[in-house]
PDB file of C-alpha atoms in Angstrom:
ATOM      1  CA  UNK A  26      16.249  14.537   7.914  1.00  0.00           C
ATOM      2  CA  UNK A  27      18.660  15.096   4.595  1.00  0.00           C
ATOM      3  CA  UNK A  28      21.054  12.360   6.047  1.00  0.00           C
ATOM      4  CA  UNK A  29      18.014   9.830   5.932  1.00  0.00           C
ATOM      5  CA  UNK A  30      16.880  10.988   2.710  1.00  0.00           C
ATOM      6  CA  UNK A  31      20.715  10.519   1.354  1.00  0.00           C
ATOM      7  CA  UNK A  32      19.981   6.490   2.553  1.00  0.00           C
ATOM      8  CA  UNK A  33      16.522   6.100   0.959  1.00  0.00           C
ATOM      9  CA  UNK A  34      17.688   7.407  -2.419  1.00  0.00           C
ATOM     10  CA  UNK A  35      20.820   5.451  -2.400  1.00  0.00           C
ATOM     11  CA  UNK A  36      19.151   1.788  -1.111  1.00  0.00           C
ATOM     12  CA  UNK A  37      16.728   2.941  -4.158  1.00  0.00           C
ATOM     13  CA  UNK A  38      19.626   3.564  -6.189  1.00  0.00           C
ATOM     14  CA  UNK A  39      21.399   0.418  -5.313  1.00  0.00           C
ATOM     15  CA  UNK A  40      18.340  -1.938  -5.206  1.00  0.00           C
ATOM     16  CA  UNK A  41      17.758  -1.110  -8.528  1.00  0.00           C
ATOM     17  CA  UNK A  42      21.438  -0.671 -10.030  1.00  0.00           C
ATOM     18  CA  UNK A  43      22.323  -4.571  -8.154  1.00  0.00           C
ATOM     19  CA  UNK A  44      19.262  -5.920  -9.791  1.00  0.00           C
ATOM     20  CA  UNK A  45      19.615  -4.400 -12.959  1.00  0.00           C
ATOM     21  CA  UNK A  46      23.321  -5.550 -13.566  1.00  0.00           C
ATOM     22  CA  UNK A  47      22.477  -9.063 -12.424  1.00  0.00           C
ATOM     23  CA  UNK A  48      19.680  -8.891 -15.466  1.00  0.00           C
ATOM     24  CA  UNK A  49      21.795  -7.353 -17.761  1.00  0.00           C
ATOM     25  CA  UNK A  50      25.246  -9.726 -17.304  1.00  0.00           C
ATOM     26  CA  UNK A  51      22.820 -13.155 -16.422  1.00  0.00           C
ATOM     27  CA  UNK A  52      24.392 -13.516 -13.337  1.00  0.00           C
ATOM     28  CA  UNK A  53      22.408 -16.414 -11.303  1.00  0.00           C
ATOM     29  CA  UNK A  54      24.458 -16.676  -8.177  1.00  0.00           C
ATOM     30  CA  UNK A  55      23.155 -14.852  -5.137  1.00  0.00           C
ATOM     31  CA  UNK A  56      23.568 -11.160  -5.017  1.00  0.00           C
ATOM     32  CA  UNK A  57      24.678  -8.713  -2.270  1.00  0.00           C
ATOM     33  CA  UNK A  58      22.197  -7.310   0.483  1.00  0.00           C
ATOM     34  CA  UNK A  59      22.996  -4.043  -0.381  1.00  0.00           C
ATOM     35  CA  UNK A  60      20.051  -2.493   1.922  1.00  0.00           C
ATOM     36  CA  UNK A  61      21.645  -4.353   4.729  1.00  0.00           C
ATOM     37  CA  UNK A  62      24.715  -2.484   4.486  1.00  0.00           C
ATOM     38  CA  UNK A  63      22.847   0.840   4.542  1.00  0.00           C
ATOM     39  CA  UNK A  64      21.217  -0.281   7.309  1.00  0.00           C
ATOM     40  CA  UNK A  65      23.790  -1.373   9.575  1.00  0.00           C
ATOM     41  CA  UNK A  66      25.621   1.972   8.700  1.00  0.00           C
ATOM     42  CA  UNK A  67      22.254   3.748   9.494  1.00  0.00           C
ATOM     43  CA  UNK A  68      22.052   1.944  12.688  1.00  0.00           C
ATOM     44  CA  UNK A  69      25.520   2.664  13.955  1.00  0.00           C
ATOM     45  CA  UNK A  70      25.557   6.438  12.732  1.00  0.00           C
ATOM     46  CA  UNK A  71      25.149   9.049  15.902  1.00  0.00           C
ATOM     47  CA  UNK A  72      24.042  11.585  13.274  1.00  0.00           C
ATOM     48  CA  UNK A  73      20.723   9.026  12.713  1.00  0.00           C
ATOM     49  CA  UNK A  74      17.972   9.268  14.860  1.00  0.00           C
ATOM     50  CA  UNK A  75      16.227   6.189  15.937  1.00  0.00           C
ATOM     51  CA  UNK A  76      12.746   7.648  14.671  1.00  0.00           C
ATOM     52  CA  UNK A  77      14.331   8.772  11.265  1.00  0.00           C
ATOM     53  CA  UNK A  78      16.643   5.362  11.268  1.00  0.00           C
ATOM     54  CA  UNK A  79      13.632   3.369  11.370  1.00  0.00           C
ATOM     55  CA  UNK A  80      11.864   5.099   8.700  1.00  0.00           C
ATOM     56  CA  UNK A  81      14.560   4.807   6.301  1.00  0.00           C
ATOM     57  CA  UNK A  82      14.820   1.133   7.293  1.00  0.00           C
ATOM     58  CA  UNK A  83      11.434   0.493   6.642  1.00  0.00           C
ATOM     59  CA  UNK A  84      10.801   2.505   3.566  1.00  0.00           C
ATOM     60  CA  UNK A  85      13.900   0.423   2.191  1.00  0.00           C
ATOM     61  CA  UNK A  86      12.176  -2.245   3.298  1.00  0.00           C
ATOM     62  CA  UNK A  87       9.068  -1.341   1.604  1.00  0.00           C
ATOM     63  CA  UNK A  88      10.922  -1.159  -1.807  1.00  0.00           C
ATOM     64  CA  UNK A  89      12.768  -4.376  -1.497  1.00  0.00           C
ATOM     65  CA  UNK A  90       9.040  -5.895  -1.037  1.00  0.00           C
ATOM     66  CA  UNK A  91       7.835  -4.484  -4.904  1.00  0.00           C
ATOM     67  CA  UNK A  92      11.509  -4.867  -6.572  1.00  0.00           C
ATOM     68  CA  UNK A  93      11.508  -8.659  -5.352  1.00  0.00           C
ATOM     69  CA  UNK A  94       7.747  -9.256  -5.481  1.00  0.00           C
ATOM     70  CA  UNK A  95       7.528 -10.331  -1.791  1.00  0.00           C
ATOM     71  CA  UNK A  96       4.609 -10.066  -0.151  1.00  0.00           C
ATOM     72  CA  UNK A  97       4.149  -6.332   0.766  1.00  0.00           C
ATOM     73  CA  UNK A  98       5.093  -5.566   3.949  1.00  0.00           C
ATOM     74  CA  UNK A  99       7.113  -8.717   4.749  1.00  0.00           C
ATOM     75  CA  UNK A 100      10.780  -7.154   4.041  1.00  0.00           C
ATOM     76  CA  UNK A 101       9.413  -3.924   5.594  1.00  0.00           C
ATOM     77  CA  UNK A 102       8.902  -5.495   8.792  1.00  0.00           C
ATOM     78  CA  UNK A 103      12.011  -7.566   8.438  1.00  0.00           C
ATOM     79  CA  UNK A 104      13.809  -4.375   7.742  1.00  0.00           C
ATOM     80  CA  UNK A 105      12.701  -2.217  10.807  1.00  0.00           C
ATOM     81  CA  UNK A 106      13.228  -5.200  13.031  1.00  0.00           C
ATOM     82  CA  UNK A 107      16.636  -5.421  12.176  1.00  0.00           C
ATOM     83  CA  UNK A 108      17.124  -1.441  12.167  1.00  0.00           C
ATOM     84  CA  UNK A 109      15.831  -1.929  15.859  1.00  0.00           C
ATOM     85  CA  UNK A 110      18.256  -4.897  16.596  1.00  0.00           C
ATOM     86  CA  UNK A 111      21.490  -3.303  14.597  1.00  0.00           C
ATOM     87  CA  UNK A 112      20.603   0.135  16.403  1.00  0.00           C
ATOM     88  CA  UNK A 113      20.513  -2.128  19.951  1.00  0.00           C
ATOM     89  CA  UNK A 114      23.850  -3.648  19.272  1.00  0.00           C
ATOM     90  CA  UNK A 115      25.514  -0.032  18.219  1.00  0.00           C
ATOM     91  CA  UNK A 116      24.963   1.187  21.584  1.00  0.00           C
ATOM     92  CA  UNK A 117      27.323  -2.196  22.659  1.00  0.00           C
ATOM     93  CA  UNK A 118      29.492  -2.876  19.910  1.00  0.00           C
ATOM     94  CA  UNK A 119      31.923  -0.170  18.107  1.00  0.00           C
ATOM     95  CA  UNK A 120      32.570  -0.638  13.819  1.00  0.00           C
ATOM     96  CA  UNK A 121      35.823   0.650  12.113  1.00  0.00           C
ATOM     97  CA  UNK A 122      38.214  -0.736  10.383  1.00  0.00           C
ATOM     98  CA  UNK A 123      37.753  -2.897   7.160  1.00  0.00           C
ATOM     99  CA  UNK A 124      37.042  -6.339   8.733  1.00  0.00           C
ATOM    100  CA  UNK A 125      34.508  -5.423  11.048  1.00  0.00           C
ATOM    101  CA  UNK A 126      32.850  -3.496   8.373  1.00  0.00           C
ATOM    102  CA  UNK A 127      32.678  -6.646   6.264  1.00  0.00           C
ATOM    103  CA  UNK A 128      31.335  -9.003   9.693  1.00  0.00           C
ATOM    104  CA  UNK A 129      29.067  -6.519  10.275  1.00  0.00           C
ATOM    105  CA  UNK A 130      27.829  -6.720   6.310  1.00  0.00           C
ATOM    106  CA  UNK A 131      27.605 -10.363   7.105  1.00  0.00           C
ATOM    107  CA  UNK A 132      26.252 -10.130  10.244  1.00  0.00           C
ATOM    108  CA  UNK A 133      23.398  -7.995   8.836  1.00  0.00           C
ATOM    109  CA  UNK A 134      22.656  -9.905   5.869  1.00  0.00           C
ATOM    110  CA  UNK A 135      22.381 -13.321   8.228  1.00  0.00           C
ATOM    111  CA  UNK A 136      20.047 -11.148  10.242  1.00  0.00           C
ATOM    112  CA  UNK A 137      17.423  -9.705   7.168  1.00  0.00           C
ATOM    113  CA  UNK A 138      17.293 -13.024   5.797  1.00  0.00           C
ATOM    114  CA  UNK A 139      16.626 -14.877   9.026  1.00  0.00           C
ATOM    115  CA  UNK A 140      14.114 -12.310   9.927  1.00  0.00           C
ATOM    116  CA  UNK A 141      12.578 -12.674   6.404  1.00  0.00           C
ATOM    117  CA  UNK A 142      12.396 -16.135   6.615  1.00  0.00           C
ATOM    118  CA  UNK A 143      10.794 -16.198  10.224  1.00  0.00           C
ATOM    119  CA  UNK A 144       7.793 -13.870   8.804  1.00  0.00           C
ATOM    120  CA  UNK A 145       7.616 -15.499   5.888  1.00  0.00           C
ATOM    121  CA  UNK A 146       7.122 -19.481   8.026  1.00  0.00           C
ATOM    122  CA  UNK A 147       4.396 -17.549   9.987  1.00  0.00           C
ATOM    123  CA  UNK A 148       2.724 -16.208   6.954  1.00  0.00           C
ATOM    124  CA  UNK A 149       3.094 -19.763   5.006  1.00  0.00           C
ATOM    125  CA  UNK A 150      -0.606 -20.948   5.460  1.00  0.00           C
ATOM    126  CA  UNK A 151      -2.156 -17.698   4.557  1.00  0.00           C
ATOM    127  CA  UNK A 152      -0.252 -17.141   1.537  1.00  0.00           C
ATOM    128  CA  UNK A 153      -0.310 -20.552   0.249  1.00  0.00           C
ATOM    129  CA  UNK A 154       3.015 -21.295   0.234  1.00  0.00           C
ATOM    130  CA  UNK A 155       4.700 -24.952   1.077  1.00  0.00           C
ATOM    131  CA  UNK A 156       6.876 -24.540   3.939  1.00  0.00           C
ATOM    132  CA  UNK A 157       9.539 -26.740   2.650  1.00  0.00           C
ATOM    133  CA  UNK A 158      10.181 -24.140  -0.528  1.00  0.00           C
ATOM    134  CA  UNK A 159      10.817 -21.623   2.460  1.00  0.00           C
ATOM    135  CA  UNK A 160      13.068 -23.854   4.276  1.00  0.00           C
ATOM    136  CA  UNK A 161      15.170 -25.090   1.172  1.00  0.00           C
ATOM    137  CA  UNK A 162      15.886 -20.960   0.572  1.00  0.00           C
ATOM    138  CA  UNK A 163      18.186 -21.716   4.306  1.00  0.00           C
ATOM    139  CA  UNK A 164      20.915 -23.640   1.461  1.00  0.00           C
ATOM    140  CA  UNK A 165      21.940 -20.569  -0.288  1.00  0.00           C
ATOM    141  CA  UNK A 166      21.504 -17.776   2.526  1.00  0.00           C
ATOM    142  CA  UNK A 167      25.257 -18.504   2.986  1.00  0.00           C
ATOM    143  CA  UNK A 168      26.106 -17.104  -0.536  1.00  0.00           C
ATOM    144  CA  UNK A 169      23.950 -14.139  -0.100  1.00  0.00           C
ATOM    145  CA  UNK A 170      25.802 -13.232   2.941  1.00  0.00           C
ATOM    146  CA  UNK A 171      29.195 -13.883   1.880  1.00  0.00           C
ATOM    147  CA  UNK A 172      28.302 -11.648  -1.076  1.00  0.00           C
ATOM    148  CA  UNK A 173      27.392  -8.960   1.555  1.00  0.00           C
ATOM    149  CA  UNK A 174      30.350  -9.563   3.340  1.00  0.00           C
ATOM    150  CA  UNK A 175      32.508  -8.608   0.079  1.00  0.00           C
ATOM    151  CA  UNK A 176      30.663  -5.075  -0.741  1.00  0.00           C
ATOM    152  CA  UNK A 177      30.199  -4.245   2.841  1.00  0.00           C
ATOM    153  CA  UNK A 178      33.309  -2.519   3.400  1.00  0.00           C
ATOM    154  CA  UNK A 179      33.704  -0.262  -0.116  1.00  0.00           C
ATOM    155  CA  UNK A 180      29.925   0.347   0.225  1.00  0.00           C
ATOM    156  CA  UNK A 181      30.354   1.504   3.803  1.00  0.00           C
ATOM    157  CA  UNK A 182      33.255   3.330   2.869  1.00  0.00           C
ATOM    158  CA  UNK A 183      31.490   5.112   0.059  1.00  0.00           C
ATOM    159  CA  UNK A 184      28.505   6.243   1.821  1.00  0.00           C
ATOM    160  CA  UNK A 185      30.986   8.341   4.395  1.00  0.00           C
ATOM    161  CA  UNK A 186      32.540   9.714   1.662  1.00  0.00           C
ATOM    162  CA  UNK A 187      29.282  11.034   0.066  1.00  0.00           C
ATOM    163  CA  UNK A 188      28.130  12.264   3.674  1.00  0.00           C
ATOM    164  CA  UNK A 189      31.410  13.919   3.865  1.00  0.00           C
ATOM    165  CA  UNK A 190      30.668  15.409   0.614  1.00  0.00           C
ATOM    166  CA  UNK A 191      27.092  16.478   1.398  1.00  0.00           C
ATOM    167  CA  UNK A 192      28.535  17.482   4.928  1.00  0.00           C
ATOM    168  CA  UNK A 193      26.296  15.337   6.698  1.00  0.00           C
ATOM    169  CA  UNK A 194      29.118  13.317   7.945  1.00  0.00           C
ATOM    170  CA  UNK A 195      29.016  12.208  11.929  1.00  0.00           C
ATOM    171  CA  UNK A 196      32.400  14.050  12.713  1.00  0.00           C
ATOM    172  CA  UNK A 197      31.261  17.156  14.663  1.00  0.00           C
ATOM    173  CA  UNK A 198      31.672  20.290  13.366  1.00  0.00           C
ATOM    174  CA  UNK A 199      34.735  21.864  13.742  1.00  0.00           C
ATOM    175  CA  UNK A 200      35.146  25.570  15.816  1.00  0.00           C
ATOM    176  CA  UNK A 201      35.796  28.314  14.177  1.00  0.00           C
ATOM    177  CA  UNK A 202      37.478  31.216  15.902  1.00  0.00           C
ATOM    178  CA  UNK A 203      37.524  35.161  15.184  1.00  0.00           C
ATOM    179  CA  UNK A 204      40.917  36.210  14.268  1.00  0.00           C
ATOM    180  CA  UNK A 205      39.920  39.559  13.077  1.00  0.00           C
ATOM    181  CA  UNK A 206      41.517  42.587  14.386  1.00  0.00           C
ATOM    182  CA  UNK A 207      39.960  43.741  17.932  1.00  0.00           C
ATOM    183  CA  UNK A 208      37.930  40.454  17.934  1.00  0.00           C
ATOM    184  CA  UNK A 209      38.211  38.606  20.670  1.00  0.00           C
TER     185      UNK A 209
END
C-alpha cells in the first residue's frame, strides 16, 4: 500500500513540477509523459499488486484530467487501460537495461496517447468537439513520445533508487541468520 502511495505522490509531484517548468521557462514543444513512466514501472513491479497498480494508475489518471483540463474521467480511463495492458505485457516481456527502459517510456507514451485519443473520437459528439482538431493532435504525438523516451530511463532509474531508500524496493529481503553464541 506505501509503495503505491510513493507513485501517486510522485506522478503528483512530477505532473505538477513538468508543467510548472514548462510555464516558467516558455517552453512550447511537447513535454514528457511523465505518468507514463510511473506507470509502466508500476506495471512491471512484482512488489505492485494489480488491484493497488490500477488504483494508482487511475488516480494519476484522475489528476492528469484537472492539471490538463480534459474532460474528467477521460485520462483516468486511458490511464487504467493502459495499467491493464502494460501489466499484461509484464507477465511476457522482461525491462532492464537503459534502452529498453527508454522503448518502454516510448512504448507507453504511444499507448496513453492513443488510448486518449480513441476516448476522446468516441466522446467527440457529446462534448462538442470537431473531430478533425482531435485527429490533427496525431502530428505531434511523435514529439511527446520521443520526449518520454529521453526521461524514461533516469526517471525509472530514480524511482528504484527512492524505493530502495524507502525499502520498498522489489529485491526480496535478504536472510538474516543468528550468529549468537549457543544459537543455532
Amino acid at each position: 500500500m506505501l509503495r503505491a502511495f510513493v507513485y501517486l505522490v510522485l506522478g503528483w509531484i512530477l505532473i505538477a513540477v513538468v508543467g510548472g517548468m514548462a510555464d516558467v521557462l516558455s517552453l512550447t514543444i511537447m513535454l514528457p509523459a511523465t505518468s507514463a513512466v510511473i506507470l509502466t514501472h508500476a506495471a512491471f513491479s512484482v512488489s505492485t499488486s494489480l488491484p493497488l497498480g490500477l488504483g494508482v494508475a487511475i488516480a494519476l489518471g484522475y489528476l492528469e484530467d484537472l492539471h490538463q483540463g480534459a474532460p474528467i474521467g477521460t485520462l483516468a480511463l486511458a490511464h487504467g487501460l493502459a495499467f491493464l495492458m502494460l501489466r499484461w505485457a509484464s507477465a511476457r516481456f522482461a525491462i532492464g537495461g537503459f534502452l529498453l527502459r527508454a522503448a518502454a517510456g516510448l512504448f507507453s507514451a504511444l499507448l496513453l496517447d492513443g488510448l486518449t485519443l480513441a476516448i476522446l473520437l468516441v466522446l467527440a459528439e457529446p462534448l462538442e468537439v470537431p473531430r478533425a482538431a482531435l485527429l490533427g493532435a496525431l502530428g505531434v504525438v511523435h514529439w511527446h513520445a520521443l520526449a518520454t523516451l529521453l526521461v524514461a530511463p533516469p526517471l525509472w532509474a530514480g524511482i528504484d533508487r527512492l524505493l530502495a531508500a524507502l525499502r520498498l524496493d522489489d529485491r526480496p529481503p535478504q536472510q538474516a541468520y543468528w550468529t549468537g553464541a549457543g544459537g543455532s
